[in-house]
Coordinates of C-alpha atoms in Angstrom, one line a residue:
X1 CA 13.2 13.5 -5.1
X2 CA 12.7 17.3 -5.9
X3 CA 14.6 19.8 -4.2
X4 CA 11.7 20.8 -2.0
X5 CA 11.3 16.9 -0.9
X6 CA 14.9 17.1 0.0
X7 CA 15.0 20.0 2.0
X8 CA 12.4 18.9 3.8
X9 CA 13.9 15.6 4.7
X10 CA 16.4 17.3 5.9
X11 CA 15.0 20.2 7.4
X12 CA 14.5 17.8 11.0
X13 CA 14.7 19.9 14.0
X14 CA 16.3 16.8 16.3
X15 CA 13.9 17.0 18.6
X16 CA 15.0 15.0 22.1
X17 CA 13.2 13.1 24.7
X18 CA 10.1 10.8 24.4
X19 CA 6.7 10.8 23.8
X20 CA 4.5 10.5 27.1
X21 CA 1.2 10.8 28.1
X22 CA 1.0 14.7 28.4
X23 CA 1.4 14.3 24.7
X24 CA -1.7 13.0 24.6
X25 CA -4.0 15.2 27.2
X26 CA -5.0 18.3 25.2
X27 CA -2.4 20.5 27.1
X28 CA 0.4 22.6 26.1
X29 CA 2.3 19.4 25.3
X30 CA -0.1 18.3 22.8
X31 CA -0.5 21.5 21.2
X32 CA 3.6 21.7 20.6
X33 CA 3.8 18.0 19.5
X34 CA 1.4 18.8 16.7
X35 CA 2.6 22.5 15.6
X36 CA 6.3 21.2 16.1
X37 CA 5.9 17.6 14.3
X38 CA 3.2 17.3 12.5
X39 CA 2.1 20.9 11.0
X40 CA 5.0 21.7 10.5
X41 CA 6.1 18.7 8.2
X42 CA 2.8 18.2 6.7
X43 CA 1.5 21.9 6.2
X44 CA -0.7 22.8 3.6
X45 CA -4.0 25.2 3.5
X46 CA -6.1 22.5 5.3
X47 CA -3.9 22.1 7.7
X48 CA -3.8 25.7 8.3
X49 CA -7.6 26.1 9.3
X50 CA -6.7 25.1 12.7
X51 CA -9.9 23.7 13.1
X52 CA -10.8 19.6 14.0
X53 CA -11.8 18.4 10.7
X54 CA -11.1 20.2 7.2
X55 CA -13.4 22.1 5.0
X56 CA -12.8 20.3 1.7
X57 CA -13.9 22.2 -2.1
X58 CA -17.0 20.5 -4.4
X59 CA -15.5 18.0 -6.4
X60 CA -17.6 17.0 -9.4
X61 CA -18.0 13.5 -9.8
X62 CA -18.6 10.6 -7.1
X63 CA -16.8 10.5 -4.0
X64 CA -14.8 7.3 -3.1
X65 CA -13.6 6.9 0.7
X66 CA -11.0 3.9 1.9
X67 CA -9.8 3.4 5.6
X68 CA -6.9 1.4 6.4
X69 CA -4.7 1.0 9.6
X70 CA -1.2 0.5 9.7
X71 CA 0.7 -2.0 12.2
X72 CA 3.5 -3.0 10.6
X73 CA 6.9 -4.4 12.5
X74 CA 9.3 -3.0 12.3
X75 CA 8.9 0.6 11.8
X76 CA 11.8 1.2 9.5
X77 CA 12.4 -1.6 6.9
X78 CA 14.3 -1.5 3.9
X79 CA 12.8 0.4 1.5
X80 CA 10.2 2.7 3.6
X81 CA 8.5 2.9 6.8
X82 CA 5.3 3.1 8.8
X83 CA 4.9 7.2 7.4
X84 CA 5.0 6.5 3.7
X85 CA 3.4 2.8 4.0
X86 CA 0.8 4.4 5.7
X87 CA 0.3 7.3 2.7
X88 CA 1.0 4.7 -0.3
X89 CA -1.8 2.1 1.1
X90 CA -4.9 4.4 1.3
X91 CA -3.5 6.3 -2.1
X92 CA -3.6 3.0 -3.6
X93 CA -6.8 1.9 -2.3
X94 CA -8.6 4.6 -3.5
X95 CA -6.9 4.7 -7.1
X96 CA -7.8 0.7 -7.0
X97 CA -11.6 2.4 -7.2
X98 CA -10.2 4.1 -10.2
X99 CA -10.7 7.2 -8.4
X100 CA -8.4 10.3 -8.3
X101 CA -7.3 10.4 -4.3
X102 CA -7.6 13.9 -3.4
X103 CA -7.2 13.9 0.3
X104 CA -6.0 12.0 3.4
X105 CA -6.7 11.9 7.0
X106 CA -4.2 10.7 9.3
X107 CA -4.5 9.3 12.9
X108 CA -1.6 8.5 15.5
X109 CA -1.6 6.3 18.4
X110 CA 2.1 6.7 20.0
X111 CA 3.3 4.9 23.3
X112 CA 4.8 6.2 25.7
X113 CA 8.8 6.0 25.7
X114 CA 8.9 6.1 21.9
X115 CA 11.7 8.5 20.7
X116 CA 10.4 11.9 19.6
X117 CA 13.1 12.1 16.8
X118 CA 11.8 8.8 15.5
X119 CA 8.3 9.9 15.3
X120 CA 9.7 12.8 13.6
X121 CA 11.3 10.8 11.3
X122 CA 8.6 9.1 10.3
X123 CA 6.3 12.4 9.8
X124 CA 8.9 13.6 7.8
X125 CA 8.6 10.1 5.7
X126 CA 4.5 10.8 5.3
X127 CA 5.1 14.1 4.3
X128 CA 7.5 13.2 1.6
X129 CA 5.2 10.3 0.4
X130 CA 2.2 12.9 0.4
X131 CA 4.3 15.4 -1.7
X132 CA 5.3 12.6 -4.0
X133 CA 1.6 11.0 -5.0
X134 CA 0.0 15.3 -4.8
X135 CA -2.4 14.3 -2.1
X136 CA -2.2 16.2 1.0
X137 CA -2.8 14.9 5.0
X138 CA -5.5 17.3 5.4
X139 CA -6.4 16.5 9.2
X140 CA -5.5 14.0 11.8
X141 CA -6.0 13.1 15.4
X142 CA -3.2 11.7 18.0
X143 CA -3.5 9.5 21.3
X144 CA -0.7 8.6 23.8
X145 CA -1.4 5.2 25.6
X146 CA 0.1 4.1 28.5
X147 CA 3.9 2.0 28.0
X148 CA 3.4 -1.6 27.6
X149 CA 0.0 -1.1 25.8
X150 CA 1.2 -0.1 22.1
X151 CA 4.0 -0.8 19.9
X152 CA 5.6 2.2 19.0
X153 CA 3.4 3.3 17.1
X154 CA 0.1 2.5 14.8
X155 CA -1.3 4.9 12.4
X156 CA -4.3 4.7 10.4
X157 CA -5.8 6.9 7.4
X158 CA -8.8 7.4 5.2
X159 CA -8.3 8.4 1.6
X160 CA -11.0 10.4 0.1
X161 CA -11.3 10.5 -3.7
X162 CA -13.4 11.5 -6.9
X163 CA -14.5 8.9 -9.4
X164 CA -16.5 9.8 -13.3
X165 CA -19.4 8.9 -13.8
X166 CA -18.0 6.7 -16.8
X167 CA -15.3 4.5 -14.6
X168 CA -16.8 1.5 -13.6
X169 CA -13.9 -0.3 -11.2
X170 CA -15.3 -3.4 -9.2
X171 CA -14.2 -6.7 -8.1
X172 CA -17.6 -8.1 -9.3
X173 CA -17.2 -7.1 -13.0
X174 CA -14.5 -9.9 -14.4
X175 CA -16.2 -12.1 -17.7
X176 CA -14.6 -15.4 -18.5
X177 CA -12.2 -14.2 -21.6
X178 CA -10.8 -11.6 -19.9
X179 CA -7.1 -10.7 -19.5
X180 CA -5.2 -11.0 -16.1
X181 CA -2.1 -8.7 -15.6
X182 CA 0.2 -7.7 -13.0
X183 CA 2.3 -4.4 -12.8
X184 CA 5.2 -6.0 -11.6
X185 CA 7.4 -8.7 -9.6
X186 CA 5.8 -10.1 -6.6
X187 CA 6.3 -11.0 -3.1
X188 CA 8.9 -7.8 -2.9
X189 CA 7.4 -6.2 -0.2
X190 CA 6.7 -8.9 2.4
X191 CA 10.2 -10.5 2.0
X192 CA 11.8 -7.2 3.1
X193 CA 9.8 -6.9 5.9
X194 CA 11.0 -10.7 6.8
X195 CA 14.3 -10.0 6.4
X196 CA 14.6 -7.3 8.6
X197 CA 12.6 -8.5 11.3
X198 CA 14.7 -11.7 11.0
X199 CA 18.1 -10.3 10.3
X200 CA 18.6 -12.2 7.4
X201 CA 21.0 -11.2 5.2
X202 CA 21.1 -12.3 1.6
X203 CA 23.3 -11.2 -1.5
X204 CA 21.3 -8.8 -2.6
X205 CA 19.2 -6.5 -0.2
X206 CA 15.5 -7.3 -1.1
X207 CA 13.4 -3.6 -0.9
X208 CA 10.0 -3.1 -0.1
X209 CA 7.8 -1.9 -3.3
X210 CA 6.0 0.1 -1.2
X211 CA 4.7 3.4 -3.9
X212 CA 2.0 5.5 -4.6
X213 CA 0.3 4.0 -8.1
X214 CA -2.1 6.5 -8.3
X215 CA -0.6 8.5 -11.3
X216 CA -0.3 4.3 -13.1
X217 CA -3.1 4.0 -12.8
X218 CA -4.3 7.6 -14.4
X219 CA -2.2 6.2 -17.3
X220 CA -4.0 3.0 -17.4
X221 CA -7.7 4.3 -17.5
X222 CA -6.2 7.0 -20.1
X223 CA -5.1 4.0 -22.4
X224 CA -8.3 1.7 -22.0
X225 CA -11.2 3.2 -20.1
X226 CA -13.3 0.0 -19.6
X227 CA -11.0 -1.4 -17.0
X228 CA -13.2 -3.9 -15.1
X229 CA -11.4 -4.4 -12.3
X230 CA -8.3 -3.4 -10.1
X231 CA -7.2 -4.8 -7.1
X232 CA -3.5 -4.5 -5.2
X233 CA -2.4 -7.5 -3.7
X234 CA -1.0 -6.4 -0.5
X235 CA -1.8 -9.0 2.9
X236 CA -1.9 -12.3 1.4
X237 CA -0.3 -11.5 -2.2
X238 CA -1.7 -12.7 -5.2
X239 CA -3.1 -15.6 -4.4
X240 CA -5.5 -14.2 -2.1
X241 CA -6.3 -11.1 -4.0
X242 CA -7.3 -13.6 -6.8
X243 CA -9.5 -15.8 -4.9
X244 CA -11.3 -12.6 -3.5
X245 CA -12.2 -11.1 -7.3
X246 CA -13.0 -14.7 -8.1
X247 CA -16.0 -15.1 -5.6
X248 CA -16.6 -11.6 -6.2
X249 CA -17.3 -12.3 -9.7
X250 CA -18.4 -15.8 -9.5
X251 CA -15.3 -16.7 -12.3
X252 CA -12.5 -19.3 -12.2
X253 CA -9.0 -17.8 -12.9
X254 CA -6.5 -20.1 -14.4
X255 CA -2.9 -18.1 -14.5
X256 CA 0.5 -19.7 -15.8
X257 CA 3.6 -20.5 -13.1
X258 CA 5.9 -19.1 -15.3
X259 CA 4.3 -16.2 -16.4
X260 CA 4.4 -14.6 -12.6
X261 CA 6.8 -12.2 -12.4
X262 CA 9.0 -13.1 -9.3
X263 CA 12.5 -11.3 -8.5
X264 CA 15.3 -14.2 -8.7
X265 CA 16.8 -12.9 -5.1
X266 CA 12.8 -13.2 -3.9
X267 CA 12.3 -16.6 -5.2
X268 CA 15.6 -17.5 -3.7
X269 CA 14.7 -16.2 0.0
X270 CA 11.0 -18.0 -0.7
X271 CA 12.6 -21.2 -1.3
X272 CA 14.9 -20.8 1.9
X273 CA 12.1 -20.2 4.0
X274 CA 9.4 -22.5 2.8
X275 CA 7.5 -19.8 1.3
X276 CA 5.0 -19.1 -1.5
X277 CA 6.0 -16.0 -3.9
X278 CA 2.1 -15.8 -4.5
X279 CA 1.7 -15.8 -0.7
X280 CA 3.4 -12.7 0.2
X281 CA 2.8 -9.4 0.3
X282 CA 2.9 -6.5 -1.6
X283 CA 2.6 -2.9 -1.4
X284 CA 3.5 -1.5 -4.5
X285 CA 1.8 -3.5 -7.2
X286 CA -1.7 -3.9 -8.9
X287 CA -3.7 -6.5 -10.1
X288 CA -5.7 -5.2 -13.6
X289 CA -8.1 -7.0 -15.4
X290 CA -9.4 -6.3 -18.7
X291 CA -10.9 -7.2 -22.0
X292 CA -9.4 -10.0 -24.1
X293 CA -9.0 -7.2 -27.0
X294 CA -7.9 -4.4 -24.8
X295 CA -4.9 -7.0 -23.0
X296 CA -2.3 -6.0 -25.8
X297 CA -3.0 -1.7 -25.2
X298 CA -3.0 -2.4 -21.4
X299 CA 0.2 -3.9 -21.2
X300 CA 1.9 -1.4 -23.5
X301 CA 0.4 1.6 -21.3
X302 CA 1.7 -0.1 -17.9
X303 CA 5.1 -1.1 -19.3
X304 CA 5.3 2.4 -20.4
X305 CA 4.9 3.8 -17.0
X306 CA 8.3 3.6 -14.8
X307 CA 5.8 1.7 -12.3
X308 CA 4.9 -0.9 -14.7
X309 CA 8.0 -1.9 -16.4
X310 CA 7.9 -5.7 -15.7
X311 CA 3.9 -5.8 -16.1
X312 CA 2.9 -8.8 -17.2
X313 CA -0.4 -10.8 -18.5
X314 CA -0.3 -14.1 -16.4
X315 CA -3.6 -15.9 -16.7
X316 CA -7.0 -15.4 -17.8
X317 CA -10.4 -15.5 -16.9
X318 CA -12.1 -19.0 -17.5
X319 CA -16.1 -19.8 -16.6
X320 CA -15.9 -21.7 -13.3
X321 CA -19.1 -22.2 -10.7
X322 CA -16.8 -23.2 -7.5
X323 CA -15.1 -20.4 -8.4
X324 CA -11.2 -21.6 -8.3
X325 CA -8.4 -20.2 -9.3
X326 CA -6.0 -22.4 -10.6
X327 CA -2.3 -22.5 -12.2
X328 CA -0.2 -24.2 -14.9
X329 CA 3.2 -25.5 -13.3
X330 CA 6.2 -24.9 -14.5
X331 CA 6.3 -29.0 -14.9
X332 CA 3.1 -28.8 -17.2
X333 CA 0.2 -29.9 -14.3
X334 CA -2.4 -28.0 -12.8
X335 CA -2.5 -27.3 -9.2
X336 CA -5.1 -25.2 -7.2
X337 CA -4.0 -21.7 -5.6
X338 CA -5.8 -21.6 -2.8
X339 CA -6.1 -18.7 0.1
X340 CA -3.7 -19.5 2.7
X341 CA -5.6 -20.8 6.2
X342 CA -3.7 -18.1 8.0
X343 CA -1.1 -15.0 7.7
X344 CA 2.2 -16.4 6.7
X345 CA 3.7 -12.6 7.8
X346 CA 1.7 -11.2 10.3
X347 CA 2.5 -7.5 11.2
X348 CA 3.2 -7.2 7.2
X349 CA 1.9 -3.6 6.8

């Protein structure tokens, strides 16, 4: 954290009381919850224009837009919160394009009752995450509903983003032959969440991996350009994600048990609860596939990258027409990875 991100984390003006619904009726109320909260954690020149969208600069390139809406219980969880989740999703999911995100909206919908100084809070969180990956909330919206008919509070964003005319990112484009590889341990993320929500305490305290891979993924594309696809594996972890490129592409995948990278305290709290480390969510780490030949460059570039340290090549793409994934046990069988039939987490981000 710079010294700027820490002053601002700490630069919290304890606001009192609770949100309620002349925070939401285009009043004086309004006006001050946005120039008091919001402005003034997540000012920049867009911000500034006062006006209800933002007039963006040309880019040159092709634009790339994501949406995504944030739900996640609870709020706070260890490792982040709903403010930088809600940054690091749509960051990701535009750099999944292999676009550069540029800019972010942001839109609020608060209850009534919920505490103003943890709506602050989690601004301040947003503003911090927004500093951190160099793309600004440029405009936003906010709605009060009435208490009883939210949770706190949702957020969604859109991500806007510029892509070359060389980068050719797409969930259609695996071949059989090419490389699988992960940037890192899975299943942190959703077992966090889980042990919050359950107060469960274990040994170690799991963290989310919630981050902004943007700039990993800048290093990527710098190291091998012909990328074919990339993919974060976030509500229904890897196993999901997998099937998803695999119809996509109209591939089989066949990846190796022991060649997942799994944190040993995860695996431990999977196996107490019955759970599947390719099942779980993530919110921090990417799914890359590439080029037999350009595997060994890949790897090197992510493990470089303090975001891709434990990046690892699990599998490969195979020739399949029912398109299946499939894995290698640790006991030498084969077994199929299917999508699960419903949300093992739900609320998960």
């Amino acid at each position: 954290m710079t010294a700027a991100d820490a002053k601002l984390a700490a630069d919290l003006s304890r606001v009192r009381g609770s949100v309620d619904m002349t925070h939401g009726a285009g009043g004086r109320a309004m006006a001050e919850l946005i120039r008091d909260v919001f402005h003034k954690h997540l000012a920049n020149d867009y911000l500034a224009q006062g006006n209800d969208g933002a007039l963006l600069g040309s880019v040159s390139g092709r634009l790339v837009m994501a949406a995504d809406s944030h739900v996640i219980s609870p709020l706070f969880f260890p490792g982040g919160d709903i403010g930088a989740l809600s940054v690091h999703g749509t960051v990701n999911d535009v750099a999944m394009m292999g676009a550069r995100p540029l800019w972010l909206s942001a839109s609020f919908i608060m209850e009534e009752g919920f505490p103003l100084a943890e709506l602050e809070k989690i601004v301040v969180s947003m503003a911090l995450a927004a500093r951190q990956a160099g793309v600004p909330v440029v405009t936003g919206d906010t709605k009060v509903v009435e208490k009883g008919k939210g949770d706190g509070v949702f957020i969604s964003t859109t991500g806007v983003g510029v892509l070359s005319e060389a980068t050719d990112i797409s969930g259609s484009n695996a071949r059989p032959g090419d490389a699988i590889i992960v940037s890192g341990t899975m299943g942190d993320h959703g077992i966090a969440i889980l042990s919050k929500r359950e107060h469960l305490d274990f040994e170690t305290e799991i963290l989310s991996d919630t981050q902004p891979l943007n700039d990993l993924v800048a290093a990527m594309l710098a190291a091998v350009p012909g990328i074919r696809v990339l993919r974060d594996p976030t509500r229904g972890g890897l196993s999901a994600t997998l099937n998803e490129i695999a119809h996509q592409s109209k591939v089989g995948m066949v990846i190796g048990e022991t060649a997942v990278p799994v944190k040993p305290e995860v695996a431990a709290a999977c196996e107490l609860l019955g759970l599947d480390p390719l099942n779980v969510a993530n919110e921090g780490k990417l799914i890359a596939i590439c080029g037999s030949d350009d595997a060994a460059t890949l790897l090197a570039a992510m493990r470089s990258h303090p975001k891709g340290l434990d990046a690892a090549i699990i599998g490969e793409v195979v020739a399949d027409e029912h398109a299946l994934v499939t894995m290698r046990t640790r006991l030498g069988g084969m077994r199929v990875v299917d999508w699960i039939a419903g949300e093992q987490l739900p609320r998960i981000c």
